[in-house]
Coordinates of C-alpha atoms in Angstrom, one line a residue:
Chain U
X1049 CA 2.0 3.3 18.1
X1050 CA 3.6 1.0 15.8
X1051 CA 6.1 0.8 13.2
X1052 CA 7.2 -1.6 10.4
X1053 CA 11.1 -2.3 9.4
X1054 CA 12.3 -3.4 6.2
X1055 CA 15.7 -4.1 6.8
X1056 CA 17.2 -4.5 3.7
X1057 CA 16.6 -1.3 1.3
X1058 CA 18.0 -3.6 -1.7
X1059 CA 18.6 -7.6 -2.5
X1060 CA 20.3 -8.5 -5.2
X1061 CA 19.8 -12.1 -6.3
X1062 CA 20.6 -14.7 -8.6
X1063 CA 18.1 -16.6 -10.7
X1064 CA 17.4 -20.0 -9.4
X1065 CA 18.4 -18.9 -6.1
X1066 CA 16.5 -18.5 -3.0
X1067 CA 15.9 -14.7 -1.5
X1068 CA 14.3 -13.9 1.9
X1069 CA 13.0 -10.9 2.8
X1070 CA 13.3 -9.6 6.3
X1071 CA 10.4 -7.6 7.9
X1072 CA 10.4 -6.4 12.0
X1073 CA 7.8 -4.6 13.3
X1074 CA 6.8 -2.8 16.8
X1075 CA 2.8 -2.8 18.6
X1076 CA 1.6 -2.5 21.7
X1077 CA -1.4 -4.4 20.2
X1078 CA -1.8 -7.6 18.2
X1079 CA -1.6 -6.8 14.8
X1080 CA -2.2 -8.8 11.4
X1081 CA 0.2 -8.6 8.8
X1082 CA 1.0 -8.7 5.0
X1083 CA 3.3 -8.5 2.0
X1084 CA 2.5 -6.9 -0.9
X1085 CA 4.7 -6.5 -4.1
X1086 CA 4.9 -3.4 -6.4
X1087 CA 5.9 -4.0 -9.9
X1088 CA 7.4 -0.9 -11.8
X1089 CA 4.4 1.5 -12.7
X1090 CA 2.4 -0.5 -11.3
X1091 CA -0.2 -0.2 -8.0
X1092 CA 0.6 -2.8 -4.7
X1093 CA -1.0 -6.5 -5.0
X1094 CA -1.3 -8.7 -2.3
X1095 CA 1.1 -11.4 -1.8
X1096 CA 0.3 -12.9 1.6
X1097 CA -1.5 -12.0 4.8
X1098 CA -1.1 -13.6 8.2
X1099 CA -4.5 -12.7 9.9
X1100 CA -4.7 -15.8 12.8
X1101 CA -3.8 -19.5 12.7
X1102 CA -0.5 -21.2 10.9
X1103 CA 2.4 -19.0 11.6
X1104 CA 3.3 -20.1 8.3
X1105 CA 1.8 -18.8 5.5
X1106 CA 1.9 -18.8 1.8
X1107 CA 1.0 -16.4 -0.7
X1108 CA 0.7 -16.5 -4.6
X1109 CA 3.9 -16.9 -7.0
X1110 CA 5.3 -19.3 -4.5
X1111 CA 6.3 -16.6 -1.8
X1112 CA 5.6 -17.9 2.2
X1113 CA 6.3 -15.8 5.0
X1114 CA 6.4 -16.9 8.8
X1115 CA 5.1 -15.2 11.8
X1116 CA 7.3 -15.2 14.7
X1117 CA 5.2 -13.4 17.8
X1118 CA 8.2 -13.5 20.0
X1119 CA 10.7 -12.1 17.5
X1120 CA 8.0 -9.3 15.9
X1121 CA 9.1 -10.8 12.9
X1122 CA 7.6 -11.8 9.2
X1123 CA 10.2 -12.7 7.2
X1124 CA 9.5 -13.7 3.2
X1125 CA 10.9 -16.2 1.3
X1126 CA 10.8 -17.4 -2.0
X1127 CA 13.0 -21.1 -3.1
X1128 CA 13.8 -20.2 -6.2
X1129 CA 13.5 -16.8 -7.9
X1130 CA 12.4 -15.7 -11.3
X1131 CA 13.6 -13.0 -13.8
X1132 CA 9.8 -11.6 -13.2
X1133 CA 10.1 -11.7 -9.1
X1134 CA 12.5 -8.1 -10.0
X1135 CA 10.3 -6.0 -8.3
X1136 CA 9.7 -3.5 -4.5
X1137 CA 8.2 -5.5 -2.2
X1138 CA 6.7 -4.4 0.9
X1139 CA 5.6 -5.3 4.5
X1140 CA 2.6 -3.9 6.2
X1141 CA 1.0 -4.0 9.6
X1142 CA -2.9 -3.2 10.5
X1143 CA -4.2 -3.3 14.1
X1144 CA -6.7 -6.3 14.6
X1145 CA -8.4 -3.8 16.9
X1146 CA -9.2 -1.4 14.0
X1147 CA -12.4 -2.0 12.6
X1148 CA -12.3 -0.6 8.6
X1149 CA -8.7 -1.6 7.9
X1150 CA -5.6 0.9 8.0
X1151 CA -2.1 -0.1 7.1
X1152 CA 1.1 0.9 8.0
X1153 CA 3.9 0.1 5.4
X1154 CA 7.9 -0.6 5.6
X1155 CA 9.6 1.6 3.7
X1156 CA 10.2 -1.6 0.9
X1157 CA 12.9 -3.7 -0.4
X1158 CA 13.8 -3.5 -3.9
X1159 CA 14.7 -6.9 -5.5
X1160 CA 16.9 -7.3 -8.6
X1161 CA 17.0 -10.5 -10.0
X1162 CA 19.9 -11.4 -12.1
X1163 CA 20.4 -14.5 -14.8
Chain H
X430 CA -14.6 -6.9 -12.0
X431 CA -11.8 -4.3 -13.9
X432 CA -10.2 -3.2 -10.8
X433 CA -9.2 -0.4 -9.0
X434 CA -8.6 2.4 -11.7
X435 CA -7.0 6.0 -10.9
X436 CA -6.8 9.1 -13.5
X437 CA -4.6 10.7 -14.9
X438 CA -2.0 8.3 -14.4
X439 CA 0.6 11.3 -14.7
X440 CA 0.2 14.8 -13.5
X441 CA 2.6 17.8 -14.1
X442 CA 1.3 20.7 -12.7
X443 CA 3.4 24.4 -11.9
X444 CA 3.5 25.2 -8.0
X445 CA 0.9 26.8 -6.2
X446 CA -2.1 25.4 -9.2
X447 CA -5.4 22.8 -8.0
X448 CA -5.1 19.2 -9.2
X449 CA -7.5 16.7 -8.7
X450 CA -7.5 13.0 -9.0
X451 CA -10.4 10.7 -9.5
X452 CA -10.4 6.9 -8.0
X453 CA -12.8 4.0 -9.1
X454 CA -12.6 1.3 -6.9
X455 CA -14.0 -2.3 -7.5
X456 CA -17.3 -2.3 -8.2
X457 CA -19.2 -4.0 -5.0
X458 CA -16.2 -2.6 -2.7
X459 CA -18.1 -0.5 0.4
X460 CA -14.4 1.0 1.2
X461 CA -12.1 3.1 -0.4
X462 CA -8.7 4.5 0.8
X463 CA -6.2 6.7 -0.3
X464 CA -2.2 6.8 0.4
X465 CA 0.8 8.7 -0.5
X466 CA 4.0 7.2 -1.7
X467 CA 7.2 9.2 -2.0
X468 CA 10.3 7.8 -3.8
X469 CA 12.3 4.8 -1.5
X470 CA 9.1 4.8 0.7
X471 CA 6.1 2.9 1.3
X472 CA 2.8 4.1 1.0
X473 CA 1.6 6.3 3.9
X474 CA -2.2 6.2 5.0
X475 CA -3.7 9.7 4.1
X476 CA -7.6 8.9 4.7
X477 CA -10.4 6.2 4.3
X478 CA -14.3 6.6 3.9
X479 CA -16.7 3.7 4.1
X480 CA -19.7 4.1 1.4
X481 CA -19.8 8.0 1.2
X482 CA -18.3 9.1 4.8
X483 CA -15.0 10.0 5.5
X484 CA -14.0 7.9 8.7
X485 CA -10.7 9.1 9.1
X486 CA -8.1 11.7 8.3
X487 CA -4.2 11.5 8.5
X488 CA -2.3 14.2 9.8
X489 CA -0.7 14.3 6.5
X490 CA -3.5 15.3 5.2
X491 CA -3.1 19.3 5.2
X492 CA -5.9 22.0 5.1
X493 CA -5.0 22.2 1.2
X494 CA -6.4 18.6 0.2
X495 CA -9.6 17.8 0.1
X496 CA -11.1 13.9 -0.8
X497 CA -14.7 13.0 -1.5
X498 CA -16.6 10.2 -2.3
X499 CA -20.0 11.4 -3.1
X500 CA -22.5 8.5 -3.6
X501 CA -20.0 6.1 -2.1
X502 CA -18.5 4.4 -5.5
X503 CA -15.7 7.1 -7.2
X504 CA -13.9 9.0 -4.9
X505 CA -11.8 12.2 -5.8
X506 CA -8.7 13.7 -4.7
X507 CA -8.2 17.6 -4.6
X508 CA -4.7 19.5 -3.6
X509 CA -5.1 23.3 -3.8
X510 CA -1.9 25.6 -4.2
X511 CA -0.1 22.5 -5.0
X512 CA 4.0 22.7 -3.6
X513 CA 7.0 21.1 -4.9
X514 CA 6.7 18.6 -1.4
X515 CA 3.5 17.3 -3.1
X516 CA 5.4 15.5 -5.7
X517 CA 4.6 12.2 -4.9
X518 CA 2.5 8.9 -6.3
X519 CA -0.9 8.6 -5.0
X520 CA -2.7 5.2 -4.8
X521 CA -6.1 4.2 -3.9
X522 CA -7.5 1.2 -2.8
X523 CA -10.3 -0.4 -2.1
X524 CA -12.1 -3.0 -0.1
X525 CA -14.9 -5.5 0.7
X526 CA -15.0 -5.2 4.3
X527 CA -17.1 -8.2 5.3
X528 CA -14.4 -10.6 6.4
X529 CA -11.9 -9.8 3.9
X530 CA -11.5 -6.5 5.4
X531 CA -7.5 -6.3 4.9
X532 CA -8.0 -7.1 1.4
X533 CA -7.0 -4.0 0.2
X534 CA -6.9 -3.9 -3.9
X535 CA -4.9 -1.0 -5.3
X536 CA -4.8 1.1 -8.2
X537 CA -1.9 2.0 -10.6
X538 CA -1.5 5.5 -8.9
X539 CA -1.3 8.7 -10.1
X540 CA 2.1 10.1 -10.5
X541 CA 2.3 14.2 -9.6
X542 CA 4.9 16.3 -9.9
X543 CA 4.8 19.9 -8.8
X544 CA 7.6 22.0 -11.1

């Protein structure tokens, strides 16, 4: 079994200022993991994916998000936020040993970004 | 390529009535999966099918709904004798498989709420 943690439901944050994100999760397998954001009424879109290689990763609008096997962590960050980074962000897990791709979510962190 | 597209985007329906949702995944995408997302929560995995065959079923997924995919390119969502715990957003993604297998592009949702 596994399960993803989001540990922070909601992070308020100042324009200009960094944020990070912080995501745990639990397997008895190797797993490959991801960010995704979800803008009001809007579906999920992929901001990053660690499948293999650099621990480091980064994704699109600037975000990066490191891989830490030993600490079963994948923790976002972002520099400098934007008005438009107000939005739910989540973290996923999938099994490398699946074969057709299921994902298992965190319950998401909502970000507000203030002027 | 238009994206992953879901209708109706809203649903209000009266306890204990059918609804049915329709998904239309990317275009060349061979898989197509559906989740559940209840307010403050992340999407939850309901089931998956690859071309036209349903692979696999969540335990979520009661005796009352029903998905389809019949010539493996839209994909529909049935709940019969819909209850007030149905209210919820469902999403639908899709993928290429081949390599970018985790690639999962989701739609806007459909938003149902059971009065």
């Amino acid at each position: 079994a596994q399960s993803v943690t989001q540990l922070d439901s909601q992070v308020p944050v100042f324009e200009e200022a960094p944020v990070e994100l912080r995501c745990n999760y639990s397997s008895s397998v190797s797993v490959y993991l991801f960010w995704y954001v979800q803008y009001p009424n809007q579906g999920l879109q992929l901001l990053l994916k660690y499948l293999s290689g650099s621990t480091l990763v980064k994704g699109i609008n600037g975000f990066e998000a490191e891989f830490n096997k030993s600490q079963t962590s994948f923790h976002l960050r972002k520099p400098s936020v934007h008005i438009s980074d107000t939005a739910e962000y989540f973290c996923a897990v999938g099994r490398s040993s699946d074969s057709w791709g299921k994902l298992q979510f965190g319950a998401g962190t909502q970000v507000v970004v203030t002027p | 390529d238009t994206g992953v597209s879901q209708d109706p985007r809203h649903k209000i329906t009266k306890r204990g009535q059918n609804v049915t949702f329709r998904c239309d995944p990317i275009s060349e995408h061979n898989r197509l999966y559906w989740y559940r997302q209840t307010l403050g929560q992340g999407p939850e995995f309901l089931t998956y099918f690859q071309n036209e065959a349903q692979l696999e079923k969540s335990r979520l997924l009661s005796d009352r709904f029903s998905a389809e995919r019949p010539k493996g390119s839209f994909s529909t969502l049935e709940i019969q004798r819909t209850e007030q715990g149905d209210s919820a957003m469902y999403l639908c993604a899709s993928s290429s498989g081949q390599g970018k297998l985790y690639e999962q592009y989701f739609g806007p949702g459909t938003r149902l709420t059971v009065t």
